[in-house]
XYZ file of C-alpha atoms in Angstrom:
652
model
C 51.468 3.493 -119.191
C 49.923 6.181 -117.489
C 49.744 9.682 -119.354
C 52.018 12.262 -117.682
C 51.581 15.098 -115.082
C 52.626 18.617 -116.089
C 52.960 19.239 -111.923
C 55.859 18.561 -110.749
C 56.688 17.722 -107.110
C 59.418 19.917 -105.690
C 59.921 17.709 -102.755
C 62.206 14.695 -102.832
C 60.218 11.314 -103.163
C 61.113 8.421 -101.000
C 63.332 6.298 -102.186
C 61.630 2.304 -102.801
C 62.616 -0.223 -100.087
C 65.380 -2.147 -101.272
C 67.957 -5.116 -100.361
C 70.965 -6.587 -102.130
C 70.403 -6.779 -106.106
C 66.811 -5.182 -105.321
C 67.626 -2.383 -107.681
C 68.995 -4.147 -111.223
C 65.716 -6.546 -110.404
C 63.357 -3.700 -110.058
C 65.069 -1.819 -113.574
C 64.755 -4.926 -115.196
C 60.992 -5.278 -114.492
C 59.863 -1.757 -115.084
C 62.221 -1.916 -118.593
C 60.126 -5.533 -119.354
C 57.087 -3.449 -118.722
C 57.957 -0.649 -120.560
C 57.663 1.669 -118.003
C 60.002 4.685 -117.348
C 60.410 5.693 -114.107
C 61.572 9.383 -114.446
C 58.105 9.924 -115.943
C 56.699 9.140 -112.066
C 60.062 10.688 -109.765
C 58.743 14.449 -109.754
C 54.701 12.979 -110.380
C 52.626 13.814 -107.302
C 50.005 11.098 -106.148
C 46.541 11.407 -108.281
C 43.918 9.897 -108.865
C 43.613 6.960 -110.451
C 47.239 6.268 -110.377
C 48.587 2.401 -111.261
C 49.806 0.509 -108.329
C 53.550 1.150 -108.975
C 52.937 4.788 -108.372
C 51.021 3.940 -105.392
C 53.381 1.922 -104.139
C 56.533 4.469 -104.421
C 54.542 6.775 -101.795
C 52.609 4.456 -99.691
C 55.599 3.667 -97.409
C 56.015 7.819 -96.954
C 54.954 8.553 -92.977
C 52.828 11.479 -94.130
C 50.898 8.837 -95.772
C 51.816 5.535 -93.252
C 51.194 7.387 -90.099
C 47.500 8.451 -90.310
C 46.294 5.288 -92.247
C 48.111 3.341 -89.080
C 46.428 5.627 -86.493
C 42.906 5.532 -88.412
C 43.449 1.405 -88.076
C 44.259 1.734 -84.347
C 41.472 4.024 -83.805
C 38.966 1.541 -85.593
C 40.136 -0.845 -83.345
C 39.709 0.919 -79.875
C 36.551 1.896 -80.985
C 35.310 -1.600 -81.759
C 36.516 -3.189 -78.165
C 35.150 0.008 -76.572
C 31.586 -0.782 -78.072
C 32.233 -4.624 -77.273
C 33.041 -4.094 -73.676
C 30.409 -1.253 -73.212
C 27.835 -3.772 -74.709
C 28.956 -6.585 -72.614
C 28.723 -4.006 -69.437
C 25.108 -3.137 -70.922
C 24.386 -6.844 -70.766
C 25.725 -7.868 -67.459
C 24.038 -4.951 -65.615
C 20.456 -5.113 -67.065
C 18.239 -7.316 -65.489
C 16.289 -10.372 -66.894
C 13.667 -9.486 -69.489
C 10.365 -9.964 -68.327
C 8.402 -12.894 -70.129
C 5.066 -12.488 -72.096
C 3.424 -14.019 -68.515
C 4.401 -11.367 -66.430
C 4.251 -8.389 -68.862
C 0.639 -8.976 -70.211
C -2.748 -9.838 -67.826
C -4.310 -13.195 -68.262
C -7.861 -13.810 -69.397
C -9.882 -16.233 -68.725
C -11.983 -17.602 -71.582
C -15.096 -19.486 -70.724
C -15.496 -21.309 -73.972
C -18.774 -22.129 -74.122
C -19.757 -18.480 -73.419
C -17.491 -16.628 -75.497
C -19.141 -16.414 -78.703
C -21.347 -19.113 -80.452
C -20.016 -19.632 -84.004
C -22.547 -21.730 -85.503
C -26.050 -21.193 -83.943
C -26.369 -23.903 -81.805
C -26.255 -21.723 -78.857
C -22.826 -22.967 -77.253
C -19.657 -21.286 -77.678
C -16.745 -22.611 -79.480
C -12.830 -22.263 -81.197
C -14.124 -20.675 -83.639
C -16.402 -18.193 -81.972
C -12.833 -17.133 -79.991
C -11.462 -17.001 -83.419
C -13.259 -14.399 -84.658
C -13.247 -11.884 -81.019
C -9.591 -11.982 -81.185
C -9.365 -8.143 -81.684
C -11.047 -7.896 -78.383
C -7.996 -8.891 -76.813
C -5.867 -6.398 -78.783
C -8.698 -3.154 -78.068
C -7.665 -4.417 -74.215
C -4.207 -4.874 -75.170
C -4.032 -8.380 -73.572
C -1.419 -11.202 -74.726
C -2.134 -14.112 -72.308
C -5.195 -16.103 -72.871
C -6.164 -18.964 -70.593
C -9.059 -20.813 -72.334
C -10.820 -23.616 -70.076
C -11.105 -27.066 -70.992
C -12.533 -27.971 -74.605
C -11.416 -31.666 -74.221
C -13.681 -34.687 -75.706
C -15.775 -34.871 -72.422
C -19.013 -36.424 -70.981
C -19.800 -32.405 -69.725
C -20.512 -33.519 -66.319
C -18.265 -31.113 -65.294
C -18.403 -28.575 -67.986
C -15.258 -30.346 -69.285
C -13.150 -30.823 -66.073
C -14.409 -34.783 -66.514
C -11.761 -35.543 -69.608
C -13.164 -38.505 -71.461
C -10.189 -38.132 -74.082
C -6.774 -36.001 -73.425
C -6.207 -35.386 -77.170
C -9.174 -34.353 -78.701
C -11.452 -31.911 -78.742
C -14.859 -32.020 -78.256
C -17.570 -31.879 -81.324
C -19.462 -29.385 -78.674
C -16.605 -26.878 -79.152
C -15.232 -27.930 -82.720
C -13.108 -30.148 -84.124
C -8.527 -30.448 -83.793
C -8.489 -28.549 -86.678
C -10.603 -25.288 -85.740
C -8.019 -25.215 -82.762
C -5.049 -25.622 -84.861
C -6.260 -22.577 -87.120
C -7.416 -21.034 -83.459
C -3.624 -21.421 -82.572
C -2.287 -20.810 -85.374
C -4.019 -17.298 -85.840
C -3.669 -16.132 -82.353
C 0.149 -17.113 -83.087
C 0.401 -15.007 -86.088
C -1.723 -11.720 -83.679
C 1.211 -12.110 -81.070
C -0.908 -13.786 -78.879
C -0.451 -16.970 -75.951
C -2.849 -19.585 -75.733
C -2.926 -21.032 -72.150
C -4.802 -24.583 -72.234
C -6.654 -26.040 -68.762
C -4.970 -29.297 -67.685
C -6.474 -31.745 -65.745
C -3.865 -34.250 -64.216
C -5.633 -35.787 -61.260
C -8.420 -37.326 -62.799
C -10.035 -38.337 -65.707
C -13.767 -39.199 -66.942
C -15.376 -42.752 -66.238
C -16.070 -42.949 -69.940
C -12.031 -42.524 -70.393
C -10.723 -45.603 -72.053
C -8.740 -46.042 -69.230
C -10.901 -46.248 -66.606
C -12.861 -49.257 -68.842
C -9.979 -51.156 -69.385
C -8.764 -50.515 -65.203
C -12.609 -51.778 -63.654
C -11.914 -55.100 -66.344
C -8.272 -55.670 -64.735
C -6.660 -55.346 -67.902
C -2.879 -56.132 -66.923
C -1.532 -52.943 -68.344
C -4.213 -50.700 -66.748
C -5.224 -52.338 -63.626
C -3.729 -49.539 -61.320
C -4.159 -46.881 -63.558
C -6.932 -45.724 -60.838
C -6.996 -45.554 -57.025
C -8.978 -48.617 -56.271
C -10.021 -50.045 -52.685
C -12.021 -53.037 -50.768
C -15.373 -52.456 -49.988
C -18.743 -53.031 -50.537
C -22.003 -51.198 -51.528
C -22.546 -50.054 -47.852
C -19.021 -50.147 -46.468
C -17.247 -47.458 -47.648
C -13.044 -47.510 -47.345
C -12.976 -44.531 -44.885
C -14.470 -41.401 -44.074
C -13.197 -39.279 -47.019
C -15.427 -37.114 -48.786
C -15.738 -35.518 -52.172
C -15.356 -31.924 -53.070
C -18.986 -32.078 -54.036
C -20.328 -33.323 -50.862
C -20.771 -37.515 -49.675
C -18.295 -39.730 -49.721
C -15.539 -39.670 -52.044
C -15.500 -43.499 -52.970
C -18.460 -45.588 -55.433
C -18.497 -49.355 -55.674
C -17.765 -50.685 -59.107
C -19.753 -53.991 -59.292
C -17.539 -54.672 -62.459
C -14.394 -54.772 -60.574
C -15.851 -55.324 -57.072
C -14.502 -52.960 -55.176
C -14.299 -48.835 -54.568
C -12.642 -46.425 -56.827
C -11.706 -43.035 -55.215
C -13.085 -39.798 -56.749
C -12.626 -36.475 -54.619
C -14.664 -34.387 -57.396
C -17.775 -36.384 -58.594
C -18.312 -39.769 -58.785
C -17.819 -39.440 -62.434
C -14.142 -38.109 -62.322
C -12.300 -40.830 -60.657
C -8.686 -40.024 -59.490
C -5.888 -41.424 -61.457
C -3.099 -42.833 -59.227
C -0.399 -40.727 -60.042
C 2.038 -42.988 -57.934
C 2.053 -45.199 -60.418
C 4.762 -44.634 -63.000
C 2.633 -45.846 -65.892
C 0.331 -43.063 -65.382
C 2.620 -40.000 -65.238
C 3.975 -41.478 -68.288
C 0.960 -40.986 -70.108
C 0.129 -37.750 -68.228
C 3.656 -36.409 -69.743
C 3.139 -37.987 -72.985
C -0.088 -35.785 -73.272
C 2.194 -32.689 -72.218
C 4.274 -33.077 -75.040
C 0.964 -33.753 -77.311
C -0.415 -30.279 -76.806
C 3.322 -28.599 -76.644
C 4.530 -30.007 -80.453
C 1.382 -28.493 -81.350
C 2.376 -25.324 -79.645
C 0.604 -24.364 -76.940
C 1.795 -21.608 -74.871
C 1.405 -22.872 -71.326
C -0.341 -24.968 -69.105
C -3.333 -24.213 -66.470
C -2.329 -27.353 -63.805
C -5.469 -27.903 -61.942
C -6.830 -29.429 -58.993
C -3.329 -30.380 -57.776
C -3.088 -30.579 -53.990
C -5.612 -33.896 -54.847
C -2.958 -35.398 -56.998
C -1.609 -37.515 -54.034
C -3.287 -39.559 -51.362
C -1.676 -41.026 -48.524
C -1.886 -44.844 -49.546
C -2.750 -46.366 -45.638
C -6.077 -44.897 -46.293
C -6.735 -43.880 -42.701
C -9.941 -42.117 -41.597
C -9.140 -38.189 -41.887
C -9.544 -35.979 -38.612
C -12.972 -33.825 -38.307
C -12.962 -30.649 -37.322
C -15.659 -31.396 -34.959
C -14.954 -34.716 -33.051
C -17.888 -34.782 -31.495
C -20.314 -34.471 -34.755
C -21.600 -38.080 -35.052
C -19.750 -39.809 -38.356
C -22.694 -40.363 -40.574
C -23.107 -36.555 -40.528
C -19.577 -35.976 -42.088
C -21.124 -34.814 -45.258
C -19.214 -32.365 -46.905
C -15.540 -31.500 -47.609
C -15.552 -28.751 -44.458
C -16.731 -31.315 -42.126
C -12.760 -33.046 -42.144
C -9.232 -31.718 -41.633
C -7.515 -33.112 -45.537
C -4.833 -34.438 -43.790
C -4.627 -37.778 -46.060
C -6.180 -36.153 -49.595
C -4.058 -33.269 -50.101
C -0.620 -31.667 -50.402
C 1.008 -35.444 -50.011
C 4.954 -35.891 -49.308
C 5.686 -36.474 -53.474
C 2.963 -33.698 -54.922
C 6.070 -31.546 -55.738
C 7.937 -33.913 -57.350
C 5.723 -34.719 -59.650
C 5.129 -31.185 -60.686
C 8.943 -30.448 -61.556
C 9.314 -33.388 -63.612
C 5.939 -31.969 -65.401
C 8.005 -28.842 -65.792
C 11.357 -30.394 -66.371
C 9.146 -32.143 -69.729
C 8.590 -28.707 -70.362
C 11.570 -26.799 -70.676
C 12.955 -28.073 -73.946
C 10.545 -26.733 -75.759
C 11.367 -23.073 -73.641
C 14.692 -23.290 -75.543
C 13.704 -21.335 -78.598
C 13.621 -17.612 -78.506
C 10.588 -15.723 -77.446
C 8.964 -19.418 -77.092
C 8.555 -19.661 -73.745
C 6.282 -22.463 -72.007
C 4.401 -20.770 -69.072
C 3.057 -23.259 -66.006
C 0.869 -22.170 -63.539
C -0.772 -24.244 -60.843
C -4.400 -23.965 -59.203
C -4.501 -24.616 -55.563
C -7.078 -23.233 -53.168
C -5.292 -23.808 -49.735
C -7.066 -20.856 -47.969
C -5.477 -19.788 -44.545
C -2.680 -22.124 -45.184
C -0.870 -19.654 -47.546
C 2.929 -21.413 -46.957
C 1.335 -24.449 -48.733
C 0.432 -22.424 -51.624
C 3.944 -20.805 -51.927
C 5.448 -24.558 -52.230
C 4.154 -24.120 -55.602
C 6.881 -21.633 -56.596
C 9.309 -24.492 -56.472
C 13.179 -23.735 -54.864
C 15.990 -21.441 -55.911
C 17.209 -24.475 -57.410
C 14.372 -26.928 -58.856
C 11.808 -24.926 -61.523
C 7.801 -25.281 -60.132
C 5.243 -23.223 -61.266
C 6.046 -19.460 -62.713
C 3.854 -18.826 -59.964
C 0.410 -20.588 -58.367
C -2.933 -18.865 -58.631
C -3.271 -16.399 -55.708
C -7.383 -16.449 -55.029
C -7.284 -14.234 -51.967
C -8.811 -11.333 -53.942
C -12.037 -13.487 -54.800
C -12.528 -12.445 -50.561
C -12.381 -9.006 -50.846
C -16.461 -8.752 -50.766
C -16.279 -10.113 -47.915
C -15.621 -7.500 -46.039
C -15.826 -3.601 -47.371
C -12.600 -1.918 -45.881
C -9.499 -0.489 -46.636
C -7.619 -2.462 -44.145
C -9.718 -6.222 -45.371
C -7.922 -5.125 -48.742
C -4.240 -4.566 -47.380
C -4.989 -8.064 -45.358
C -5.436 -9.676 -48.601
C -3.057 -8.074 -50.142
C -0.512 -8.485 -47.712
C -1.454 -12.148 -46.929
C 0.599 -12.589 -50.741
C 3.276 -10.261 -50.051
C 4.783 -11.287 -47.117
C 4.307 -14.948 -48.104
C 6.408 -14.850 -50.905
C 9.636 -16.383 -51.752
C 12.241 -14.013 -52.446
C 12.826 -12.736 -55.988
C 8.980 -14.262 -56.956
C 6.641 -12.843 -58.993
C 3.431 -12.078 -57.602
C -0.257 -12.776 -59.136
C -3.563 -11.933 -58.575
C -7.445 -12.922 -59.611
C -10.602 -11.282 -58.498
C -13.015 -13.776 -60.672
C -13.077 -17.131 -62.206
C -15.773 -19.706 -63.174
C -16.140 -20.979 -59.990
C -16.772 -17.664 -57.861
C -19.690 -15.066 -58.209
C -18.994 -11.910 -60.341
C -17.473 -8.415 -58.877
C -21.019 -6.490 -59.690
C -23.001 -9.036 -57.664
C -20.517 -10.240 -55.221
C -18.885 -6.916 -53.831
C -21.323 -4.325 -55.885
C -21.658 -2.374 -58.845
C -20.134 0.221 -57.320
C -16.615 -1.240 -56.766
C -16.149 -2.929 -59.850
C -14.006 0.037 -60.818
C -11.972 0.462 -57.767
C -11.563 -3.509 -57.475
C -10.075 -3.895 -61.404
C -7.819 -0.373 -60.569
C -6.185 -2.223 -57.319
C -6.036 -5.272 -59.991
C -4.403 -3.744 -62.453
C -1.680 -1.664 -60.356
C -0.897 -4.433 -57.734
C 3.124 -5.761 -58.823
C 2.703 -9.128 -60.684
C 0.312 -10.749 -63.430
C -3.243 -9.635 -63.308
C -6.144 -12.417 -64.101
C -9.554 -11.025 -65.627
C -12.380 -13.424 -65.782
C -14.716 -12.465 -69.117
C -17.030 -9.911 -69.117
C -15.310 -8.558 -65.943
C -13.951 -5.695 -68.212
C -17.482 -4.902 -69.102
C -19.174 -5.260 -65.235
C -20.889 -8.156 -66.085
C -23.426 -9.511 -63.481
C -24.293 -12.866 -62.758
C -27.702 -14.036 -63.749
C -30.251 -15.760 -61.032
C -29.228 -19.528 -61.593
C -27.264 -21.911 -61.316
C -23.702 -21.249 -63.046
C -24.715 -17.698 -62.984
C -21.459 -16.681 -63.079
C -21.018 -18.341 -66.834
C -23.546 -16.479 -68.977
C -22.741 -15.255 -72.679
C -20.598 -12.683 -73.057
C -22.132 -9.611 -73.953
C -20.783 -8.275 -77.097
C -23.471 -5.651 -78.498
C -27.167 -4.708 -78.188
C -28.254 -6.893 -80.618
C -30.437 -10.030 -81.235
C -28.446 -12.563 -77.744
C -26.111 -9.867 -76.590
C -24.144 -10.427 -80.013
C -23.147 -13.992 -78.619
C -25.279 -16.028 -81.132
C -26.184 -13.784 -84.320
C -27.731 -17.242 -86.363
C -30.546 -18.109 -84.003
C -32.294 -17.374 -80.393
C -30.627 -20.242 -78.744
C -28.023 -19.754 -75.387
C -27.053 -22.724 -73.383
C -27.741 -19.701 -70.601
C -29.928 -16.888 -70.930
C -28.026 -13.762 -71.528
C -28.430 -10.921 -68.444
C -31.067 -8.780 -69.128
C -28.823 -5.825 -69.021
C -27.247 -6.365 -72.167
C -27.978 -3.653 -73.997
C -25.652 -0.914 -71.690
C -23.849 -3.201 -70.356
C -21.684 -4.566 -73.395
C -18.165 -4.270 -75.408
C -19.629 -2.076 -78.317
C -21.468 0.271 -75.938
C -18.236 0.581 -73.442
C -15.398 0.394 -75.854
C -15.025 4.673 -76.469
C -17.372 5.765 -73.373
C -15.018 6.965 -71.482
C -16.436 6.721 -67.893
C -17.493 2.987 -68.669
C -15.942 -0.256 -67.174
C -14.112 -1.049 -70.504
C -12.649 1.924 -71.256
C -11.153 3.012 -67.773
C -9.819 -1.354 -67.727
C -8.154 -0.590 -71.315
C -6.210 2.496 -69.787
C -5.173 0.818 -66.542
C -3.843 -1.856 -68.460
C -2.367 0.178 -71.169
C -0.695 2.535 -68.267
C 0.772 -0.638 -66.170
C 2.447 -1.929 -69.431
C 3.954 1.308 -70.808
C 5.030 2.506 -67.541
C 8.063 1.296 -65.991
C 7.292 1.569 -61.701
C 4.239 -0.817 -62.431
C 6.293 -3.563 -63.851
C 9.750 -3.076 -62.384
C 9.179 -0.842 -59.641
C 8.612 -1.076 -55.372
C 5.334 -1.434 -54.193
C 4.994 0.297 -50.667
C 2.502 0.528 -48.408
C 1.256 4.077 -47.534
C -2.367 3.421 -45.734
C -5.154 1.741 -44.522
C -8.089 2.246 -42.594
C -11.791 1.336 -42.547
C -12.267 3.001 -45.970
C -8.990 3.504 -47.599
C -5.993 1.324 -49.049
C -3.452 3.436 -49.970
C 0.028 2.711 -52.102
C 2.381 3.733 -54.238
C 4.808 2.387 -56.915
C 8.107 3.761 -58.080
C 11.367 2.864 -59.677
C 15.027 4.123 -58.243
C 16.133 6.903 -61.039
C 12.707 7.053 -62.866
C 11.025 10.551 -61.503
C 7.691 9.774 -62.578
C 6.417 7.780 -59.417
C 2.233 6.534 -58.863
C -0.155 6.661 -55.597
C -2.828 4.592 -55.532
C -6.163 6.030 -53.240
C -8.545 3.448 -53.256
C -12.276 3.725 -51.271
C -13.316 0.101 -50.568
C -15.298 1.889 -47.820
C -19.140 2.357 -47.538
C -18.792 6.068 -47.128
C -17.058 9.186 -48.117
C -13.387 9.970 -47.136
C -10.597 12.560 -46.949
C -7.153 10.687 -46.562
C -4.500 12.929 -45.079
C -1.085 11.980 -46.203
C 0.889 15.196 -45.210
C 2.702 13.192 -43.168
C 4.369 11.325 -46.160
C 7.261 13.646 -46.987
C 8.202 12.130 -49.829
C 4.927 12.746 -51.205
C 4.522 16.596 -52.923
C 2.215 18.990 -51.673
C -0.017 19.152 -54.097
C -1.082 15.830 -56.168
C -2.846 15.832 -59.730
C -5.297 12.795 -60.262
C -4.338 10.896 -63.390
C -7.349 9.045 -63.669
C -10.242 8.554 -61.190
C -13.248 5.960 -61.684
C -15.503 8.754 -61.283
C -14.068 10.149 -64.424
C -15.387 13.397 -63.398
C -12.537 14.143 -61.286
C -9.906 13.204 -63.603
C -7.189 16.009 -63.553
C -8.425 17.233 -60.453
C -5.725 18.713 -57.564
C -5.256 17.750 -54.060
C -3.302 19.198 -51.083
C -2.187 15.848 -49.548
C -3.575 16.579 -47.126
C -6.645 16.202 -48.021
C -7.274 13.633 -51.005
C -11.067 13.092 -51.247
C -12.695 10.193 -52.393
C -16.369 8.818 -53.024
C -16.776 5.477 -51.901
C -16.380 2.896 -54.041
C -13.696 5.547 -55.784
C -10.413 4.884 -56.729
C -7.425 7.597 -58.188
C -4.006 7.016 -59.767
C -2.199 10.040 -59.289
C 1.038 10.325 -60.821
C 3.911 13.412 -59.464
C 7.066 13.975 -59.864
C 10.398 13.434 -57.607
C 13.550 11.864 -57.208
C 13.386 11.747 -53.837
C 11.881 7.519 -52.767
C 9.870 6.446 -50.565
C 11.046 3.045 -50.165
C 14.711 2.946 -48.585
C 13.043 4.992 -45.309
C 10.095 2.695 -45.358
C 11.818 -0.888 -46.069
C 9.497 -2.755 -43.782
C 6.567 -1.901 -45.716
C 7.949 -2.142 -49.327
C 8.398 -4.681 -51.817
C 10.215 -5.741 -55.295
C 10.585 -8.813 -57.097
C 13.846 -7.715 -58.394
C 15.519 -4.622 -58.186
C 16.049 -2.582 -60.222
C 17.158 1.060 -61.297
C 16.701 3.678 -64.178
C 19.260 5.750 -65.849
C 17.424 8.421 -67.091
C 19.701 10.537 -69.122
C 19.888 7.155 -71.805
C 16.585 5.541 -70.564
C 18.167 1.947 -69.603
C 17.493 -0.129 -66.888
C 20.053 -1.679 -64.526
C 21.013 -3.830 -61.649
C 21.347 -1.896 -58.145
């Protein structure tokens, strides 16, 4: 029993609920308990208090009503948080994936870094520059084939799908490659090689002895030593068939003779093709590199192909530029084949922040609308996008208006709601400091870095690397430092290539905090397109072009910090007047200029003055778009718009 209250309550207390007989039962249990109830009647609630005394007042209103409102109110408040969260949700657009957020680099693996003296690069050598990838603040890494391979090809001729080769390491020095870019937030990318193997492949043995299972694992024809099929020829120059005198008859190879095709109309051999998919993927690969794969198909009739010059006598159709590909590439069926490689592929896309990124390598030059079949349909899943090379021809021709060509050539292409890419340098394709200059190296990585879509950098092209004077010049070890090999091999004096001669100022350690160097104005490009929302959501619009200048600019609906883009691909000096843009402010402050002299630096808009081989990123301020008066000349993958009083993106 609870000890009494001196306070009395001069209020009347509510009397108990009751019903028929609910009194002499309620006297009887408070007597059996030995409680008195005229001890609680005049007893104001307190602290503490047993439940009986609770109970006499918890059915007052004064005490019912607010507990009933502060329920109700709970509840409002929860379905008002539900429904403004599902709102949140409905409106915001997609979240970009790791593929379209970060730039892809290319590693050249035997060129990266040498890990054990023997003057090749290998898994482990990547291993241990991974924190060169986080100073650039890169995610995506695309690392070219490290297969089991004779090397006739560098490693495109694949002598054994699921291994790797002893020249690069061994399964395990990938898995622990994987496993640690994995655990650094970082993508590995692997090459893929569907449309042909090696000759040494255990396939192609067990196809030239007729083995029943593998017979037609391999495009195979009748011929002899002198008579060749038809008139097709190799990538490499000659024809694109070799007798077998094991089999006794022609095998089809449109790379060397060493890398015959598989025939991917058979069903067998997508099989296997697919099984190797799934191979790399349960180990966890990020994505997949799909080469070479307008050659996937050939028509099967084997007809003689077209030449571009009918009257060139046959024996003279040498090389690959001498036919029309009507019968060798882009088949009826290439597609199909792709989007069951991606439908494989998708499963393991299921898991959060897992994602499994495909992108396919096609050079189809001025026939850009076969290169956007890549992208797949609004229904049926392709690639996340193909490789868009028409960059790697800006040297050909210094001038603003070559550079909006180029760029335009993708933009206007483009399937609706796509996502644009672009590469200025690969393996296969001279460097930006010897093919266009050392003097546009800057501008050509600032209209790389600020163009809407995924970047591609090509190693050492963050540094201004230069090809060397032989052949593969465009593969020599990466420069690292000044010391003994560039820093690429620290154990001996061996390189598979010799390492350019300009090592020792042109190189990571030497760039990495200078801030008018290569490296240093790449890291902030990158760093600004990935922090700031108009370079990854935003329009892209077209301002100007002449003989010197490209000019754009990128902004977001509802963001006020917008971006113009001033670029010099010119030979001279130039003075771009832009007063005519009215959206534009009067007076523009450069952000950053590769002539880091000028950073900071004002301009009337009038008169924005560049250096050539210059480029600026000026940033202003303004509500007020350029886009919706300019449609015509203005593009976005997805639109998109910015609330900034709470900083969220929605759709608009």
């Amino acid at each position: 029993v609870a000890p009494e209250r001196t306070v009395l309550s001069l209020t009347p207390t509510a009397a108990p609920p009751s019903f028929p007989g609910f009194d002499e039962l309620y006297k009887e249990r408070q007597r059996l308990r030995g409680i008195d109830d005229s001890v609680y009647a005049q007893v104001e609630p307190y602290a503490g208090m047993p439940k009986e005394v609770l109970l006499l007042y918890s059915s007052q209103a004064r005490y019912r009503v607010p507990r009933e409102v502060l329920f109700w109110l709970t509840v409002c408040c929860t379905l008002a948080l539900v429904a403004v969260t599902v709102a949140i949700i409905a409106l915001s657009p997609p979240c970009l994936g790791w593929w379209q957020i970060s730039p892809v680099y290319q590693v050249y693996p035997r060129s990266f870094k040498d890990s054990n003296g023997d003057g090749v690069g290998d898994l482990r050598g990547i291993k241990e520059k991974l924190d060169h990838f986080h100073s650039l603040n890169i995610k995506s890494i695309w690392i070219s084939p490290f297969y089991r391979s004779p090397m006739k090809d560098f490693g495109y001729d694949v002598e054994d799908f699921r291994d790797v080769d002893p020249l690069f390491g061994t399964m395990e020095d990938f898995e622990e490659l994987l496993a640690e870019m994995h655990k650094n937030g970082l993508k590995l990318i692997m090459d893929f090689i569907p449309n042909h193997s090696s000759d040494r492949h255990r396939w192609f043995n067990l196809s030239r002895t007729r083995d029943p299972l593998y017979e037609d694992y391999y495009v195979w024809a009748d011929c002899n030593a002198t008579k060749k099929p038809n008139n097709w020829v190799s990538i490499f120059g000659n024809s694109s068939w070799t007798y077998d005198e094991v089999r006794g008859q022609c095998y089809l190879h449109q790379f060397l003779k060493e890398q015959p095709d598989l025939n991917m109309r058979n069903p067998a051999v997508r099989k296997e093709i697919i099984d190797i998919i799934h191979f790399w993927l349960s180990k966890g690969v990020d994505g997949f590199r799909m080469d070479a794969v307008k050659h996937m198909l050939e028509a099967t009739h084997l007809r003689d192909e077209p030449q571009v010059d009918p009257n060139k006598p046959p024996e003279e159709v040498t090389t690959e530029w001498d036919l029309f590909h009507d019968y060798t590439t882009s088949q009826v069926g290439l597609h199909d084949i792709l989007r069951e490689f991606r439908a494989e592929m998708e499963p393991y896309s299921r898991e959060p922040g897992k994602y499994r990124f495909m992108v396919t390598e096609s050079y189809d030059y001025e026939e850009v609308e076969k290169t956007m079949m890549y992208y797949g349909t609004p229904l049926v899943k392709e690639s996340d996008f193909p490789f868009n090379f028409y960059l790697l021809d800006l040297p050909q021709n210094a001038s603003g208006l070559w550079a909006k060509h180029l760029v335009d050539l993708w933009m206007s292409n483009m399937p609706r709601g796509k996502w644009p890419n672009w590469v200025v340098g690969n393996h296969d394709r001279s460097r930006i400091a010897s093919s266009a200059g050392k003097m546009y190296v800057g501008v050509i990585n600032m209209l790389l870095l600020t163009l809407p879509g995924t970047p591609t950098t090509y190693y050492g092209e963050e540094i201004g690397m230069e090809n060397i004077n032989i052949t593969a010049d465009q593969r020599s070890p990466m420069q690292w430092n000044s010391d003994m090999n560039a820093g690429f091999n620290n154990l001996t004096n061996i390189t598979w290539l010799p390492v350019h001669p300009d090592y020792k100022s042109v190189n990571v350690e030497v760039q990495k905090d200078s801030e008018g160097s290569t490296m240093f104005q790449y890291n902030f490009l990158n760093s600004l397109r990935q922090a700031e929302l108009p370079f990854l959501r935003g329009w892209f619009c077209y301002v100007q072009a002449d003989a010197n200048i490209f000019s754009y600019l990128r902004e977001l609906d509802g963001h006020k910090e917008a971006y113009l883009m001033v670029l010099n691909f010119g030979k001279q000096s130039a003075t771009t007047d832009l007063s005519s843009v009215r959206e534009l402010p009067d007076q523009l402050k450069v952000l950053m200029s590769t002539n880091s002299t000028n950073n900071g630096k004002v301009f009337q808009k009038s008169g924005i003055q560049t250096a050539a081989g210059e480029g600026l990123v000026i940033r202003y301020s303004t509500y007020t778009r350029f886009h919706p008066s300019h449609s015509t000349e203005c593009y976005v993958s997805e639109k998109a718009c910015y609330l900034d009083t709470v900083g969220i993106l929605y759709k608009c």
